[in-house]
Short mmCIF file of C-alpha atoms and ligand atoms in Angstrom, two decimals:
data_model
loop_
_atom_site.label_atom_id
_atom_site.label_comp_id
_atom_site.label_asym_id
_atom_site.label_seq_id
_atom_site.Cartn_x
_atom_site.Cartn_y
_atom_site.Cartn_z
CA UNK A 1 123.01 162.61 29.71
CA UNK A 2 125.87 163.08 32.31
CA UNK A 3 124.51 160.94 34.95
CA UNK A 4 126.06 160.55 38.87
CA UNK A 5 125.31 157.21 39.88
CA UNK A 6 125.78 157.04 44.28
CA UNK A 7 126.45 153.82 45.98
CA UNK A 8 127.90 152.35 43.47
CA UNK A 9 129.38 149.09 43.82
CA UNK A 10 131.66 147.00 41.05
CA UNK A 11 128.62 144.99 40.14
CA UNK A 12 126.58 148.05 39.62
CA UNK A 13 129.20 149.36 37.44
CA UNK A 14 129.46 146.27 35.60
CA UNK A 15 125.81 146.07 34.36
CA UNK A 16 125.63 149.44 34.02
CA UNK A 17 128.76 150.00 31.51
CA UNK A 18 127.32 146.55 29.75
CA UNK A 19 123.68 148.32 29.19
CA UNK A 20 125.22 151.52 28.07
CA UNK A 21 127.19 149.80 25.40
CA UNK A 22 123.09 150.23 23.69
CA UNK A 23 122.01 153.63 25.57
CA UNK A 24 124.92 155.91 25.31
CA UNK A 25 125.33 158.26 28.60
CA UNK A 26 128.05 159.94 30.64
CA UNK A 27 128.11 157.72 33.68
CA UNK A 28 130.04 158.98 36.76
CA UNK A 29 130.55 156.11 39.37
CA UNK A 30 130.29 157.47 43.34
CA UNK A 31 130.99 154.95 46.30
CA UNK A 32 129.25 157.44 48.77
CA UNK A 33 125.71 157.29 49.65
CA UNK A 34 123.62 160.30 48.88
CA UNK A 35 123.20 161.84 51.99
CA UNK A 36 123.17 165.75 53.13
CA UNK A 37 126.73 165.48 53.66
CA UNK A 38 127.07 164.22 49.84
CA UNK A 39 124.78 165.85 47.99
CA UNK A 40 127.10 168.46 47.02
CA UNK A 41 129.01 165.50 44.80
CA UNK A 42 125.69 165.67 42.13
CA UNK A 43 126.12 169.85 41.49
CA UNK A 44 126.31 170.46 37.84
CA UNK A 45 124.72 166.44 37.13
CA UNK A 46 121.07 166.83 35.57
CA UNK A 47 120.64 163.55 36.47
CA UNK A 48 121.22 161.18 39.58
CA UNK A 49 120.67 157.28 39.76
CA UNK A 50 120.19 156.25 43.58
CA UNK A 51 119.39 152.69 44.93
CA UNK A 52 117.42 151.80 47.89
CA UNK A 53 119.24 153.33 51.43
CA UNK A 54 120.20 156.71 49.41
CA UNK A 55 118.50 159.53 51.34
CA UNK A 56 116.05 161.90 48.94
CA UNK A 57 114.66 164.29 52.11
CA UNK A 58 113.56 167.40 51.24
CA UNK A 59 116.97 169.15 52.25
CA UNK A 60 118.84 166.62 50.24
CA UNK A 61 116.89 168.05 46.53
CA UNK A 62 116.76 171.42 47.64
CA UNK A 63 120.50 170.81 46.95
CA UNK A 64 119.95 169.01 44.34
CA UNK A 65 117.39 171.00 42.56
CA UNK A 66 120.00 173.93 43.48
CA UNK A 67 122.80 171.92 41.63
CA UNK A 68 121.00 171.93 38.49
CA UNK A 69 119.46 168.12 39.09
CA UNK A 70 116.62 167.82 37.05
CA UNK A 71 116.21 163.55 37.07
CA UNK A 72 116.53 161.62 40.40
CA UNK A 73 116.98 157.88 38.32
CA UNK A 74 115.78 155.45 41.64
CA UNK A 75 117.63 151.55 40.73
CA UNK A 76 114.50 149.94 42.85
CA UNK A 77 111.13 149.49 42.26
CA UNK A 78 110.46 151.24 46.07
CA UNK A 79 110.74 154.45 46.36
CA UNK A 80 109.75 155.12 50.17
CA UNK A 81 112.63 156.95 50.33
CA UNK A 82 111.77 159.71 48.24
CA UNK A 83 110.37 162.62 49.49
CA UNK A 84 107.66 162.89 46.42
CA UNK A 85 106.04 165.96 47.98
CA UNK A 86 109.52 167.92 48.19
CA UNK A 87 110.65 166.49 44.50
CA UNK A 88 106.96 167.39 43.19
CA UNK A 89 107.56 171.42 45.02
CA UNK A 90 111.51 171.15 42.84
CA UNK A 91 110.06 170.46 39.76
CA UNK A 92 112.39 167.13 40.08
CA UNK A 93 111.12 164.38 37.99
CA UNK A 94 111.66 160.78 39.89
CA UNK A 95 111.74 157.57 37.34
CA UNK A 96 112.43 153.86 39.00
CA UNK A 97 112.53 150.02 38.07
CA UNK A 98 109.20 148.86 38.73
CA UNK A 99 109.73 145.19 38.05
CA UNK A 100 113.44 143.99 37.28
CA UNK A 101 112.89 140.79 38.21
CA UNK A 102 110.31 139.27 40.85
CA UNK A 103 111.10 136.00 40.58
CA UNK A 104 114.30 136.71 41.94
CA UNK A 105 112.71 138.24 45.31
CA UNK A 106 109.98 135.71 45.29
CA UNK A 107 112.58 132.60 44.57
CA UNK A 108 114.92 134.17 47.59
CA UNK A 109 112.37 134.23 50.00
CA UNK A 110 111.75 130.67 49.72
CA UNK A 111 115.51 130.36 50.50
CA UNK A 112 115.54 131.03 54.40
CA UNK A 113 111.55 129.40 54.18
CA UNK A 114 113.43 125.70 53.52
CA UNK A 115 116.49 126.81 55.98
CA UNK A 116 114.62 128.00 58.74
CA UNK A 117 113.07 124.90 58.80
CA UNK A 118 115.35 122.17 58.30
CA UNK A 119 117.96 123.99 59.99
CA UNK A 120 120.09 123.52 56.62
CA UNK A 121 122.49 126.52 58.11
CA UNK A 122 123.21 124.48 60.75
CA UNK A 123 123.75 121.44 58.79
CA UNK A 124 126.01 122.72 56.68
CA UNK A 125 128.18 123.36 59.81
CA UNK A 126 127.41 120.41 61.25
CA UNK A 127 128.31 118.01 58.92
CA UNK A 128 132.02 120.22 57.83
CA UNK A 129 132.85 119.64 61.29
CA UNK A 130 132.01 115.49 60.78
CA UNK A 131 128.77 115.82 62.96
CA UNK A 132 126.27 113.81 61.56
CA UNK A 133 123.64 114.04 64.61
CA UNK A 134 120.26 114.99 63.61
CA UNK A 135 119.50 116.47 67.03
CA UNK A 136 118.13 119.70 66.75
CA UNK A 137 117.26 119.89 62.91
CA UNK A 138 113.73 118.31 63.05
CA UNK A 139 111.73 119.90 60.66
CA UNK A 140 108.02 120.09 59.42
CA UNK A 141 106.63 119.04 55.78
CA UNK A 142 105.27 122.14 53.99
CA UNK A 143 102.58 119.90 52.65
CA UNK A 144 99.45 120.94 53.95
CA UNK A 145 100.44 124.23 56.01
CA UNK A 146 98.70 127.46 55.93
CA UNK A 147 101.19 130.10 54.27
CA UNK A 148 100.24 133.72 54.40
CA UNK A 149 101.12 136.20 52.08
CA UNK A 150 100.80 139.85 52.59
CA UNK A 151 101.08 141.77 49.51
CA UNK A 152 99.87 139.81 46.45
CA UNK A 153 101.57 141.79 43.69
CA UNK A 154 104.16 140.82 41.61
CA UNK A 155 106.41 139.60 43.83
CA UNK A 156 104.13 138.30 46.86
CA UNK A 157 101.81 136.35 44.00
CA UNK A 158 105.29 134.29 42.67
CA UNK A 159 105.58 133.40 46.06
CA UNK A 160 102.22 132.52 46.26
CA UNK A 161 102.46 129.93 43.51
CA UNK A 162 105.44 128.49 44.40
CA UNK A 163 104.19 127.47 47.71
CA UNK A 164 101.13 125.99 45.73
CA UNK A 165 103.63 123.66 44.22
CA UNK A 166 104.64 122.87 47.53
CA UNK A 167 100.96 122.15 48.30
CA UNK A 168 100.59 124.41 50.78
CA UNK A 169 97.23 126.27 51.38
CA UNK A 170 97.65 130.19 50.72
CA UNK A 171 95.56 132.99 52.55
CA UNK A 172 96.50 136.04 51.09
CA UNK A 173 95.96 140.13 51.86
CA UNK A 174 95.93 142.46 49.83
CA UNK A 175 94.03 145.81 49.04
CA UNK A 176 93.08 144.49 45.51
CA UNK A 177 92.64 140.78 45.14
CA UNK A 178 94.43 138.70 42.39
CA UNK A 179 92.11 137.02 40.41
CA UNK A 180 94.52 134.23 39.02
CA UNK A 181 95.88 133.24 42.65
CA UNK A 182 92.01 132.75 43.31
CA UNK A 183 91.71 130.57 40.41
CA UNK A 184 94.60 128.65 41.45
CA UNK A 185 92.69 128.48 44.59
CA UNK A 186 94.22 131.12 47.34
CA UNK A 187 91.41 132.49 49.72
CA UNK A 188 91.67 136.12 50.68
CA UNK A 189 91.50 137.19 54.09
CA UNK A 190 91.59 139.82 56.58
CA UNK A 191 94.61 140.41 58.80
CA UNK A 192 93.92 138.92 61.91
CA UNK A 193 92.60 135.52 60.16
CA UNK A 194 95.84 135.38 58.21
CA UNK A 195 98.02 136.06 61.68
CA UNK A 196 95.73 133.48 63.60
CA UNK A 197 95.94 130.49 60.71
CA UNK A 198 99.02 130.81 58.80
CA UNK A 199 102.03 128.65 59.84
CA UNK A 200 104.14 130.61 57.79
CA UNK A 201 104.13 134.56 57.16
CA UNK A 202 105.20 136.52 54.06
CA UNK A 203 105.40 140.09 53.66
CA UNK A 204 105.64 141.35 50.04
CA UNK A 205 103.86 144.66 50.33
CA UNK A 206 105.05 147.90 50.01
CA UNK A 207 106.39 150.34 52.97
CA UNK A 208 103.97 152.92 53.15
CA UNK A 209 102.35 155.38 56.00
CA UNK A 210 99.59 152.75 56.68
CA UNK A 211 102.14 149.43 56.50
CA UNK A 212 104.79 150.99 58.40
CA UNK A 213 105.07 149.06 61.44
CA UNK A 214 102.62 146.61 60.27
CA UNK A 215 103.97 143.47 62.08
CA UNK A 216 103.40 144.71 65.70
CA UNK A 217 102.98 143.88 68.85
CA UNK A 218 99.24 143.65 68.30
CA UNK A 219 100.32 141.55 65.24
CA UNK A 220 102.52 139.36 66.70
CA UNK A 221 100.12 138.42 69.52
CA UNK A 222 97.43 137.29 66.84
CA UNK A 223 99.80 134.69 65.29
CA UNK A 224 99.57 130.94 65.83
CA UNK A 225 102.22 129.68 68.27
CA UNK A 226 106.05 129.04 66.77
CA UNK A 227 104.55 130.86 63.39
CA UNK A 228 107.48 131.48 60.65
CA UNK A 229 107.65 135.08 59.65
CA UNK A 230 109.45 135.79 56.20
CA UNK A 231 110.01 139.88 55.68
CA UNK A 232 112.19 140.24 52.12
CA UNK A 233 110.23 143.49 50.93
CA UNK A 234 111.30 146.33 53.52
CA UNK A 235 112.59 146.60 56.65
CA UNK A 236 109.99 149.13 58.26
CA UNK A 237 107.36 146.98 57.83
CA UNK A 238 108.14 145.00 60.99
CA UNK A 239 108.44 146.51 64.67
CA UNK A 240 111.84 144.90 65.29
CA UNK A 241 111.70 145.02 69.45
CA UNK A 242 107.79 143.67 69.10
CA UNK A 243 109.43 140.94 67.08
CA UNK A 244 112.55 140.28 69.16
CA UNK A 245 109.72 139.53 72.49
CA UNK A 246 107.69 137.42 69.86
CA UNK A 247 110.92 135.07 69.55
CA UNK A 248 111.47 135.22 72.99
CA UNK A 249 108.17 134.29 73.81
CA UNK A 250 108.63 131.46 71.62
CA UNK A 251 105.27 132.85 69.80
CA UNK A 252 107.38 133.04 66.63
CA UNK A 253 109.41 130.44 65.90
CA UNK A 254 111.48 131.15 63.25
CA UNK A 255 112.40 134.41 61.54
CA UNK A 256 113.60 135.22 58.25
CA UNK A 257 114.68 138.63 57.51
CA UNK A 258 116.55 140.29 54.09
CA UNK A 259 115.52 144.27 55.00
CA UNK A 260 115.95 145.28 58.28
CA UNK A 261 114.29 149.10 59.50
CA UNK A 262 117.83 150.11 59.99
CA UNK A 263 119.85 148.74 57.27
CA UNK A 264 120.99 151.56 56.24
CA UNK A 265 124.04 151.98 58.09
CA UNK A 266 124.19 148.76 57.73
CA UNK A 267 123.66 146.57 54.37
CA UNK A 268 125.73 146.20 51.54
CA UNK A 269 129.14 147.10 53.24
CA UNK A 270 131.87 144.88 54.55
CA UNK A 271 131.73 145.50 58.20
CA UNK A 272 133.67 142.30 59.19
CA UNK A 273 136.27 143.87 61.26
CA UNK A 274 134.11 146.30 62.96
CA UNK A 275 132.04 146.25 66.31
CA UNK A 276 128.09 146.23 65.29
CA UNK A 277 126.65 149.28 67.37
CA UNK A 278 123.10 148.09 66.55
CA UNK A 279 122.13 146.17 69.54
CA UNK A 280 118.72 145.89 68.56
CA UNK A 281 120.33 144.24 65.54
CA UNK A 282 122.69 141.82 67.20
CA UNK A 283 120.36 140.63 69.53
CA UNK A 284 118.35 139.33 66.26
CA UNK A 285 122.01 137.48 65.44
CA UNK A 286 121.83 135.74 68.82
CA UNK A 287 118.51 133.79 68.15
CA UNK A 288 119.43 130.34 66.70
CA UNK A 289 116.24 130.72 64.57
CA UNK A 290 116.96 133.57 62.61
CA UNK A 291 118.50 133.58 59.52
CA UNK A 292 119.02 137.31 57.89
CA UNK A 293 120.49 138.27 54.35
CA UNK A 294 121.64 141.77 53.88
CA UNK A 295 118.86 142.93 51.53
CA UNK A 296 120.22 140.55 48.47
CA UNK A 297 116.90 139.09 47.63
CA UNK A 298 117.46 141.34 44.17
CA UNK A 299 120.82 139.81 43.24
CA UNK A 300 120.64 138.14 40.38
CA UNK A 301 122.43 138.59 36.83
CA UNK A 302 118.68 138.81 35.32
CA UNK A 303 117.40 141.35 37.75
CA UNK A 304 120.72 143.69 37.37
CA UNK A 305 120.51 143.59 33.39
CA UNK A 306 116.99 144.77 33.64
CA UNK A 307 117.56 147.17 36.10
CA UNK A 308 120.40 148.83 34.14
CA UNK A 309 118.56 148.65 31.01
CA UNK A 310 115.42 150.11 32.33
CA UNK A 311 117.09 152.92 33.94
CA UNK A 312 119.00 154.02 31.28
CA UNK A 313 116.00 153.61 29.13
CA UNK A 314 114.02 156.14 31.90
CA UNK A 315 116.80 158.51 31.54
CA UNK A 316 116.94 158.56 27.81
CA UNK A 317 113.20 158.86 27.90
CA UNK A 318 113.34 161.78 30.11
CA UNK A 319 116.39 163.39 27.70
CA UNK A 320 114.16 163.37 24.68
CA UNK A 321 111.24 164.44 26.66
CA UNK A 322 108.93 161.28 26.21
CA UNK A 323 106.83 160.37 28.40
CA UNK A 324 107.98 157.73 30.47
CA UNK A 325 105.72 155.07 31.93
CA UNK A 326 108.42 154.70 34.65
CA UNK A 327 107.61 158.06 36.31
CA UNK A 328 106.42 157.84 39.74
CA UNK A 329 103.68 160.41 39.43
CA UNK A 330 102.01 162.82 41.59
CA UNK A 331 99.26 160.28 42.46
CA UNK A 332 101.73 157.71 44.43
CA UNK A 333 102.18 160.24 47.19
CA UNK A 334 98.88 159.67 47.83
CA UNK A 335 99.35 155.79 48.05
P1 LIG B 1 103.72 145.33 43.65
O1 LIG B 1 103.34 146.78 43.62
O2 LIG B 1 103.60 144.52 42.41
O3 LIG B 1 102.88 144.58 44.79
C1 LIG B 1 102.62 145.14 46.05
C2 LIG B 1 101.24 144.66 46.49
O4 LIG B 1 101.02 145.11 47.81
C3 LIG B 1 100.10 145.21 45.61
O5 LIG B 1 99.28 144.14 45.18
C4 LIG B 1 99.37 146.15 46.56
O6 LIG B 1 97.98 146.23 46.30
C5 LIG B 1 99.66 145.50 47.90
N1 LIG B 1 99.41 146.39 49.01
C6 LIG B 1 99.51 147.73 49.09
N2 LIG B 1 99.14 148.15 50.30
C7 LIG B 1 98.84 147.07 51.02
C8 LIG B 1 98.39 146.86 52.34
N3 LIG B 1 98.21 147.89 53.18
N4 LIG B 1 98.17 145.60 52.76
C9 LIG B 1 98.35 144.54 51.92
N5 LIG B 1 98.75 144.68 50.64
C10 LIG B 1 98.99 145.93 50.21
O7 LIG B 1 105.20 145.30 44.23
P2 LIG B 1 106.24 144.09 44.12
O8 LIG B 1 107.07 144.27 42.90
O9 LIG B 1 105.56 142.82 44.36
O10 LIG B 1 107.22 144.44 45.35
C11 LIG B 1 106.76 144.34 46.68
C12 LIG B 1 107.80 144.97 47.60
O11 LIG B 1 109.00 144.18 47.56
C13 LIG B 1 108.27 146.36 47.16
O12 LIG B 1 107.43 147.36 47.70
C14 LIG B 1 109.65 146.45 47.71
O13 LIG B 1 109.60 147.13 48.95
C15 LIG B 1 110.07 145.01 47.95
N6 LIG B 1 111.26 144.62 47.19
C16 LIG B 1 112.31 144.07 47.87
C17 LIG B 1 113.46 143.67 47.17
C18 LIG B 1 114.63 143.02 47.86
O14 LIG B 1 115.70 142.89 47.26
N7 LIG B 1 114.50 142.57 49.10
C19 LIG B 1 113.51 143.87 45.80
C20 LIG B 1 112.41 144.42 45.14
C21 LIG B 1 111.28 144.80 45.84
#
């Protein structure tokens, strides 16, 4: 199926021209993010593979759907970008990734966990530069601390057991309850007893109408003093200004971001040599404990085989009109 893929990247084309050496389609590679302004670059492609920051708004496939666009292919497992409702209306079917790899999202997030707290950015500096001091990079064991985790799905309940191995204690949220974290001894909670006891914070839920905005002012006023909040699932999730006057407050003490709520114009470009017009942005840069990736939590060789492979798969699927157990269905609009 002649397929164009947007925001493509050389490691996107890499995997992908690897797992179509097995599932044979007509790839065309575009840098440019699907936006209004580039929809018109899919007419005449009956399929489109998009990642996480391409815009699907009901303008954007009307074009589409006017191009002759029959597939949007989403490279993610979220697709709170997608305007389901507008795709449903098009008679556009949408197909994603829904688990490439979450042990690569849950095995990041521990990364800025251990760096946030013994300051291991810093040391790195520190020690280049032939400073040995230890001023300033006291840290706490995780033995024994309360970690929270929001979202005990695939990704949040890895987490969830790798801080067990860290013997932390776990309160976890969730709408359903996992039945093997309770074995292994998590206690669900509500909300506000998860904000009031947990030293450290992890969202791993999805961004939807009711967890938009979730970590709030309201939120951020519940949580113990110099608390450790951890967002690696989506940027919207957290009320960035609420945030910024929790770590001036000094309520939370250390923050660890890889999805910001405006990443788009953001993430996954070299910006190096331009001026950041985000000041809501850089004034998270400015905080000495705050450590942000640029939504990379996903980047690993296993998760980018999988998510190649599973696309193509949903596409060739779709092509020979199977069903595919990839489609995201009527009923998640709901959700
Ligand atoms: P999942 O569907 O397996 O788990 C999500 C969990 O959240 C489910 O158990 C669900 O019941 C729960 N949930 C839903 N609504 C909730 C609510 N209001 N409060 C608490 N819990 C709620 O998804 P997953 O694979 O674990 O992925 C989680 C999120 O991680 C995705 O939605 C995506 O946004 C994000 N993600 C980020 C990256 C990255 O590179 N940073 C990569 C992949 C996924």
């Amino acid at each position: 199926m002649k397929i164009a893929v947007f925001s493509t990247k050389t490691y996107d084309e890499f995997f992908f021209r690897e797992a179509g050496r097995k599932k044979q389609h007509d790839l065309h590679f575009l840098e440019p993010r699907l936006t209004e302004q580039t929809v018109s670059l899919a007419a005449g492609f009956p399929a489109i593979c998009v990642f996480v920051n391409d815009q699907l708004t009901a303008p954007v496939m009307e074009a589409l759907a006017a191009g002759g666009t029959r597939l949007i292919a989403l490279r993610c497992a979220g697709f709170n970008n997608v305007d389901l409702a507008a795709a449903r209306r098009l008679g556009l079917t949408v197909v994603r990734v829904p688990a490439y790899s979450p042990h690569a999202v849950a095995e990041h997030t521990v990364g800025p966990m251990l760096a946030l707290n013994r300051k291991i950015n810093k040391a790195y500096t520190r020690v280049r530069e032939g400073n040995f001091s230890l001023d300033g990079l006291l840290g706490f064991d995780f033995h024994g601390h309360a970690i929270g985790v929001i979202g005990t799905g695939k990704i949040g309940s890895i987490v969830a057991k790798i801080m067990m191995g860290f013997d932390c204690c776990i309160l976890a949220h969730d709408r359903t309850r996992n039945a093997e974290l309770e074995r292994l001894g998590a206690c669900y909670t509500t909300l506000p007893d998860l904000y009031a006891r947990s030293d450290i914070i992890t969202l791993h839920c999805p961004l939807m109408p009711e967890t938009h905005h979730l970590i709030n002012a309201e939120a951020v006023r519940q949580m113990k003093q110099g608390a450790m909040l951890i967002n690696t699932s989506r940027g919207e999730l957290i009320d960035t200004k609420a945030v910024i006057a929790g770590l001036k407050s000094g309520r939370i003490g250390h923050l660890g971001l890889d999805v910001y709520e405006e990443e788009a114009d953001l993430f996954f470009e070299d910006l190096s040599t331009r001026i950041i017009q985000d000041d809501v942005f850089s004034r998270l840069l400015t905080f000495p404990n705050v450590i942000i990736t640029g939504h990379q939590a996903f980047f690993t060789r296993e998760a980018l085989t999988n998510i190649a492979e599973t696309t193509l798969g949903n596409v060739s699927d779709f092509e020979a009109g199977r069903p595919c157990p990839n489609e995201v269905t009527p009923d998640r609009i709901r959700k």
